[in-house]
Short mmCIF file of C-alpha atoms in Angstrom, two decimals:
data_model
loop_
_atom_site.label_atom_id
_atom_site.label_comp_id
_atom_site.label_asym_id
_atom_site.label_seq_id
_atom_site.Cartn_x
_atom_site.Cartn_y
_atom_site.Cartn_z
CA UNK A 1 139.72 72.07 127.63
CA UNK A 2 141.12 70.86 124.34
CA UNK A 3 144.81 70.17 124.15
CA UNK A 4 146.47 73.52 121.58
CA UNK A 5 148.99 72.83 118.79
CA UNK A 6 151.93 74.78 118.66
CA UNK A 7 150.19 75.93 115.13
CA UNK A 8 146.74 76.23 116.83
CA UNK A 9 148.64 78.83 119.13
CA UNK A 10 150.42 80.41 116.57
CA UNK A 11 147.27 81.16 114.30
CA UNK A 12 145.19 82.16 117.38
CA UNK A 13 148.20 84.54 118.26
CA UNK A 14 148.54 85.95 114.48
CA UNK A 15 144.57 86.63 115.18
CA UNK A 16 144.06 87.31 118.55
CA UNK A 17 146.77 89.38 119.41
CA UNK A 18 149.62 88.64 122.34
CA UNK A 19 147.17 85.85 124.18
CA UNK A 20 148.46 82.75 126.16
CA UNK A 21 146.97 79.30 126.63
CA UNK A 22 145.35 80.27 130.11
CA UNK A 23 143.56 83.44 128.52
CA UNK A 24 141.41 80.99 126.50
CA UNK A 25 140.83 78.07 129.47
CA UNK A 26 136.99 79.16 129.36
CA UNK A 27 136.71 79.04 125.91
CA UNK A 28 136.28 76.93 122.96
CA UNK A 29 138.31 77.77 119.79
CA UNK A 30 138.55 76.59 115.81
CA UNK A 31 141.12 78.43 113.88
CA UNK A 32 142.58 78.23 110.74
CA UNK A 33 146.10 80.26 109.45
CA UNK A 34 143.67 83.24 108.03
CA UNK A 35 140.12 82.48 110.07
CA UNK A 36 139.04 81.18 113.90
CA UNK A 37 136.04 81.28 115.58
CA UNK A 38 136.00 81.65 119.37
CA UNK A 39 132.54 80.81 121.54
CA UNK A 40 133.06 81.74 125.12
CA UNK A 41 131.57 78.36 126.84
CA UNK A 42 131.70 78.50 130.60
CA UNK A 43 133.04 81.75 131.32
CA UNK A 44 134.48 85.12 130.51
CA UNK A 45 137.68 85.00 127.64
CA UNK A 46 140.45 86.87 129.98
CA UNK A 47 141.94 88.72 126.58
CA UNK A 48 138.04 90.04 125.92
CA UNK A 49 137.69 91.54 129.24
CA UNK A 50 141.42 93.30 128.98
CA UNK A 51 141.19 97.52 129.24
CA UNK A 52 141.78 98.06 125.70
CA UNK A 53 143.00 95.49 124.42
CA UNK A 54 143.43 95.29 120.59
CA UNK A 55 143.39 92.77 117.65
CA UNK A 56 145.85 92.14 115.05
CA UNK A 57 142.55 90.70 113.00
CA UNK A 58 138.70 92.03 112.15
CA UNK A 59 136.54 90.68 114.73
CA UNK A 60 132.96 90.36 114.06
CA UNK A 61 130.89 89.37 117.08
CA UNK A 62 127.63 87.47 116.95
CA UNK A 63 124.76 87.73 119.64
CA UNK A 64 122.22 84.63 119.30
CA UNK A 65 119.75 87.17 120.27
CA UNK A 66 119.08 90.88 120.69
CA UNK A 67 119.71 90.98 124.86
CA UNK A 68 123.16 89.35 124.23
CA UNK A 69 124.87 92.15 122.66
CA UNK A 70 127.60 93.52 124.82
CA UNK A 71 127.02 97.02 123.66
CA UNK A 72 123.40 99.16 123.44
CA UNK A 73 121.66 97.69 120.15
CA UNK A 74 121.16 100.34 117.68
CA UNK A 75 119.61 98.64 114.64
CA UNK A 76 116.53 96.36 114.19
CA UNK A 77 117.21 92.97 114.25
CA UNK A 78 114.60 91.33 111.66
CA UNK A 79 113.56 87.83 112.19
CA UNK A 80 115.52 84.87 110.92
CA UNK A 81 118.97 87.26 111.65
CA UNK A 82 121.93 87.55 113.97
CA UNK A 83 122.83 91.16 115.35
CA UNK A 84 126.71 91.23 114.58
CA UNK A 85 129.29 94.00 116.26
CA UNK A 86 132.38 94.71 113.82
CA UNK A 87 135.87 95.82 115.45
CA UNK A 88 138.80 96.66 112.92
CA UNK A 89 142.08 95.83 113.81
CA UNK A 90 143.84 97.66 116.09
CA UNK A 91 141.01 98.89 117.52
CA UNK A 92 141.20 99.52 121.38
CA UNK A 93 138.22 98.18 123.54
CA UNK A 94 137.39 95.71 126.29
CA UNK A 95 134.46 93.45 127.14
CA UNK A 96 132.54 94.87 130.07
CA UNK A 97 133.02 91.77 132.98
CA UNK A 98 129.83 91.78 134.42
CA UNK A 99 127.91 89.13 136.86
CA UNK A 100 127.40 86.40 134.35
CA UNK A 101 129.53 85.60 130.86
CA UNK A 102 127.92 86.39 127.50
CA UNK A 103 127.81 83.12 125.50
CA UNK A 104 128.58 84.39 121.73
CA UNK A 105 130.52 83.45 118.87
CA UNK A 106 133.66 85.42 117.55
CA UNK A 107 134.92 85.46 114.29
CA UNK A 108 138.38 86.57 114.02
CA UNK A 109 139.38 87.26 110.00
CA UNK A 110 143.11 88.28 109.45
CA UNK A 111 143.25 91.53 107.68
CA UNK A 112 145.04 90.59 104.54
CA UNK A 113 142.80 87.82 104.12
CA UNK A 114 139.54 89.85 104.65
CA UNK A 115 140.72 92.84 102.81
CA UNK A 116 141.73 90.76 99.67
CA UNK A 117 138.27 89.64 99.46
CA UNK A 118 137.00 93.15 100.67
CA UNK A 119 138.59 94.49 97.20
CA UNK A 120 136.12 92.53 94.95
CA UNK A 121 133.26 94.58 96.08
CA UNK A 122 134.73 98.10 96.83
CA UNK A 123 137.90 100.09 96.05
CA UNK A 124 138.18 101.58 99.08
CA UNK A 125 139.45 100.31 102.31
CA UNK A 126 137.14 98.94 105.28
CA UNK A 127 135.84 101.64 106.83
CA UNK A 128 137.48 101.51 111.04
CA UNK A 129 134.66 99.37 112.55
CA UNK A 130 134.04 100.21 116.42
CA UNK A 131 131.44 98.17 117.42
CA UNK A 132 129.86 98.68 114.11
CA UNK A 133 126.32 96.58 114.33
CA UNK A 134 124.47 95.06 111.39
CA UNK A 135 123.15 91.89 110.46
CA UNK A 136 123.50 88.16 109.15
CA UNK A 137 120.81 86.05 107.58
CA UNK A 138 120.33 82.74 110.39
CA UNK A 139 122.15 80.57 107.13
CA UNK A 140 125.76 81.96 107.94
CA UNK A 141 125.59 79.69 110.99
CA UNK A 142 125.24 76.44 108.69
CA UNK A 143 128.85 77.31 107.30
CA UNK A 144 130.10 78.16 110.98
CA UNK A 145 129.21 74.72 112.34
CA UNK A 146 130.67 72.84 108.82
CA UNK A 147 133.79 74.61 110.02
CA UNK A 148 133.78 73.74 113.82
CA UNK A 149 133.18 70.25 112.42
CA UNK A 150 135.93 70.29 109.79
CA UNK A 151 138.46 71.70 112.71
CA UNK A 152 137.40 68.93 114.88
CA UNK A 153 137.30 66.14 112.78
CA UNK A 154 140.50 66.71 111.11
CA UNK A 155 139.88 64.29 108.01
CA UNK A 156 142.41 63.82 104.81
CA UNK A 157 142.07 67.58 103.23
CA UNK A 158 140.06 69.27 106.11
CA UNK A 159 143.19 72.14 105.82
CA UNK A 160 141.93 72.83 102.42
CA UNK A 161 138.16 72.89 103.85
CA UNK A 162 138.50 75.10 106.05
CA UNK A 163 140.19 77.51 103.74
CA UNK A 164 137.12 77.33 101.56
CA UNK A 165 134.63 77.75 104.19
CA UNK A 166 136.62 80.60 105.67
CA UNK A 167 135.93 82.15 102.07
CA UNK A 168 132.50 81.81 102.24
CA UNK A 169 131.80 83.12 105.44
CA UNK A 170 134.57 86.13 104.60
CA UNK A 171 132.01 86.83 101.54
CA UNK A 172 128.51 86.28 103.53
CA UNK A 173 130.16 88.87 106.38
CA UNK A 174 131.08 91.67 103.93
CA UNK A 175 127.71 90.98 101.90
CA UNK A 176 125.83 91.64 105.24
CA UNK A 177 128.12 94.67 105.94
CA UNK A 178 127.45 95.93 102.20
CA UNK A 179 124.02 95.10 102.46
CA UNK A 180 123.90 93.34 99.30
CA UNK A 181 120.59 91.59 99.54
CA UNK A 182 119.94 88.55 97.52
CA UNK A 183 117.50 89.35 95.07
CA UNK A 184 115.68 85.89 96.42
CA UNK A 185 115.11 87.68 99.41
CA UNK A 186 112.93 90.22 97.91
CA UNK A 187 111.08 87.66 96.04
CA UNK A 188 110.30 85.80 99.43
CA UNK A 189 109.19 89.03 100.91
CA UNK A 190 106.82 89.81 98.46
CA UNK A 191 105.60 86.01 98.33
CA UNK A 192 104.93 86.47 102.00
CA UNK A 193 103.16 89.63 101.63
CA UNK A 194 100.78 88.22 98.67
CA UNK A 195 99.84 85.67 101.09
CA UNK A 196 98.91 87.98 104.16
CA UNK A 197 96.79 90.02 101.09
CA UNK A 198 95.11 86.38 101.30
CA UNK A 199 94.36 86.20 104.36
CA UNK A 200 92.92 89.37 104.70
CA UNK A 201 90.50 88.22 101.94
CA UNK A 202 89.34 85.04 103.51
CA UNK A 203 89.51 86.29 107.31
CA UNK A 204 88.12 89.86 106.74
CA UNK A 205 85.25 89.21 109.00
CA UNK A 206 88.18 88.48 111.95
CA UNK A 207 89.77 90.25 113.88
CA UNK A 208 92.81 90.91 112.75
CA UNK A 209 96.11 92.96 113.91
CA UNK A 210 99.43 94.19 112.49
CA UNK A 211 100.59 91.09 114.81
CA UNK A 212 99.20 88.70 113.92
CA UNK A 213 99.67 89.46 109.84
CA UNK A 214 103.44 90.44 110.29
CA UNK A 215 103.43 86.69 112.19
CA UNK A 216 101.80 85.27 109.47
CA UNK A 217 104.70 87.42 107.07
CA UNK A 218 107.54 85.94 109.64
CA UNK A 219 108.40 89.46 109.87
CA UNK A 220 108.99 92.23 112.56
CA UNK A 221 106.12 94.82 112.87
CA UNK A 222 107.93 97.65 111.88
CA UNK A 223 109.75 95.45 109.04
CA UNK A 224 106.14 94.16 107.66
CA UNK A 225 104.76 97.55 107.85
CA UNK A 226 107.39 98.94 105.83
CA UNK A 227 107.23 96.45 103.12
CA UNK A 228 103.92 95.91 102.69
CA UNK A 229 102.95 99.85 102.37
CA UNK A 230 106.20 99.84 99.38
CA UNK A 231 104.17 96.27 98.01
CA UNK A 232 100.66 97.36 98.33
CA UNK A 233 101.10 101.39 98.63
CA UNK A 234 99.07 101.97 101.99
CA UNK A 235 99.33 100.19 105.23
CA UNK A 236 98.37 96.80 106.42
CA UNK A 237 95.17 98.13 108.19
CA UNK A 238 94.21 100.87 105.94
CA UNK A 239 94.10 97.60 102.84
CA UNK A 240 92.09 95.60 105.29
CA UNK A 241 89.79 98.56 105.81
CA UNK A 242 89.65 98.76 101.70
CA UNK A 243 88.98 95.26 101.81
CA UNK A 244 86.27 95.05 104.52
CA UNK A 245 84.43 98.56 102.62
CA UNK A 246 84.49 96.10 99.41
CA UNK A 247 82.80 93.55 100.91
CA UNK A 248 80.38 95.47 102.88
CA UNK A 249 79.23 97.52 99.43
CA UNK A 250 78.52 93.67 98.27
CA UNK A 251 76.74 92.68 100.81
CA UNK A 252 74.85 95.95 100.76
CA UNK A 253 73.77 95.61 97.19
CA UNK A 254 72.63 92.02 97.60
CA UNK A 255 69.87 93.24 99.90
CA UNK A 256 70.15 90.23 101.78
CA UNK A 257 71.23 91.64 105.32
CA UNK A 258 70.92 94.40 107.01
CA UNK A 259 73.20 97.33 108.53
CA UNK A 260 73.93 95.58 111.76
CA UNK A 261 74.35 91.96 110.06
CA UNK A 262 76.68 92.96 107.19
CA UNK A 263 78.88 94.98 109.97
CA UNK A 264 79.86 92.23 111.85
CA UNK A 265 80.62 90.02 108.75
CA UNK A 266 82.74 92.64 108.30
CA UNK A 267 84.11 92.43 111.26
CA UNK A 268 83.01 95.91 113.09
CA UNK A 269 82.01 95.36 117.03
CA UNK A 270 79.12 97.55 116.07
CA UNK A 271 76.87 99.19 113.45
CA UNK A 272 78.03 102.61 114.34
CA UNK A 273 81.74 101.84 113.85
CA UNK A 274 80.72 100.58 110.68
CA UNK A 275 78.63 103.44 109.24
CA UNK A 276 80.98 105.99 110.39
CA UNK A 277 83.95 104.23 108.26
CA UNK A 278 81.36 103.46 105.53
CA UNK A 279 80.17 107.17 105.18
CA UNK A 280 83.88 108.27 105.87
CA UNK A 281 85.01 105.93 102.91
CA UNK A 282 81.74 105.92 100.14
CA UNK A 283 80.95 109.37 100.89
CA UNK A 284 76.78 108.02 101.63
CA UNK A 285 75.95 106.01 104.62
CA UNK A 286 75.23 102.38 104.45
CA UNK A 287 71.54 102.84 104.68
CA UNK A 288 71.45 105.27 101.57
CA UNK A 289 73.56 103.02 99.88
CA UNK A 290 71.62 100.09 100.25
CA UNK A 291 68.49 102.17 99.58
CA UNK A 292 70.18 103.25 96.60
CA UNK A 293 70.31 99.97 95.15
CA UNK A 294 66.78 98.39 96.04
CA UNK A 295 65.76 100.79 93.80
#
């Protein structure tokens, strides 16, 4: 355990709330005057598990996955984010002391502090966070470990570092809480779904599930579903169905195979599948189709 300052103790206390020294023995700590971040490393913090306990500060609590969060998880966590709890100050509420310690990391922001910066994007106060969940992008932890490092290191100006890094993770917090998306983020998200539309194209003989393409999208299911019906106006398997019908009208017309050939190119087990969707989708079954067109 590191040795505390009489001003680390003193900003942990104007954050924290009436702690002592042997409250924090299991856990590791980098604080600022207006900013700390607290990372429970080999056992339970004593002031978390307190019956209702409360916090001079706004404490947002990140889980480095989904079956870390100390409370049920009520939104869906989408790949390449952190699940984050919010607690206003003042708040009363404990940490549930249970078999084995959660390992997360705390951010404590004091409330002037976070509701000067709070102002800039609303004119209303914070609404009273009680284990309020939402989400960070995986980048805000870039920022956290610059300011572990910059608390450690202590170098010629590191006070004035952390003071700007406690600014930009004060903005990237309420951002997340505000869901104010960077518009980047919708451009990446409809770069990834062009290139499942891709793959579709060159793999349509395959066989492919929601799965798999939401892998290929780095996205949740449910998250790749959603945005590719909003990009492409109709879900992931009903364009691949599209897709497969083009091809198979192609391959029809070209005379060149027949019903139970062009099928599985398409990527049907077996001709009946296929000439069931076919009739369902032309309107005329493949044979009348193709017959059609010889003619």
């Amino acid at each position: 355990m590191k040795k505390k300052t009489k001003t680390d103790m003193t900003n942990i206390q104007k954050l924290v709330g009436d702690i002592s020294e042997s409250n924090l023995k299991h856990v590791e700590y980098y604080v600022s005057d207006n900013f700390g971040i607290f990372i429970p490393s080999v056992g339970f913090c004593e002031y978390a598990i307190m019956p209702r306990h409360t916090h001079p500060a706004y404490s947002f609590v990140l889980f480095f996955s989904e079956e870390q969060s100390v409370t049920p998880v009520k939104i869906e966590v989408l790949p390449e984010h952190y699940l984050v709890t919010a607690m206003a100050p003042g708040m009363p509420h404990e940490e549930k002391e249970s078999d084995t310690f959660t390992r997360y990391m705390a951010i404590f922001i004091s409330q002037d502090f976070f509701e000067k910066i709070y102002s800039i994007y609303n004119s209303k106060p914070p609404a009273r966070y009680y284990w309020e969940q939402f989400l960070v992008g995986h980048e805000i932890l870039t920022d956290l470990k610059k300011f572990m490092s910059e608390y450690e290191n202590k170098l010629p100006g590191y006070q004035q570092v952390l003071r700007a890094l406690a600014i930009t993770v004060t903005h990237q917090v309420i951002r997340s809480i505000l869901k104010i998306v960077n518009k980047a983020d919708f451009i990446i998200e409809k770069l990834e779904i062009e290139r499942t539309v891709n793959y579709m194209y060159q793999h349509f003989g395959e066989k492919l599930t929601v799965t798999a393409l939401a892998q290929i999208a780095k996205m949740s299911e449910s998250h790749f579903t959603r945005i590719f019906k909003k990009e492409m106006g109709q879900s992931p398997m009903g364009f691949l169905m599209r897709v497969r019908m083009d091809k198979a009208k192609k391959l029809l017309r070209s005379g060149t195979k027949n019903i139970t050939e062009v099928s599985l190119q398409c990527g049907f087990s077996n001709a009946s599948h296929f000439s069931s969707s076919f009739t369902k989708h032309a309107g005329i079954s493949p044979s009348a189709y193709q017959h059609y067109y010889a003619h």
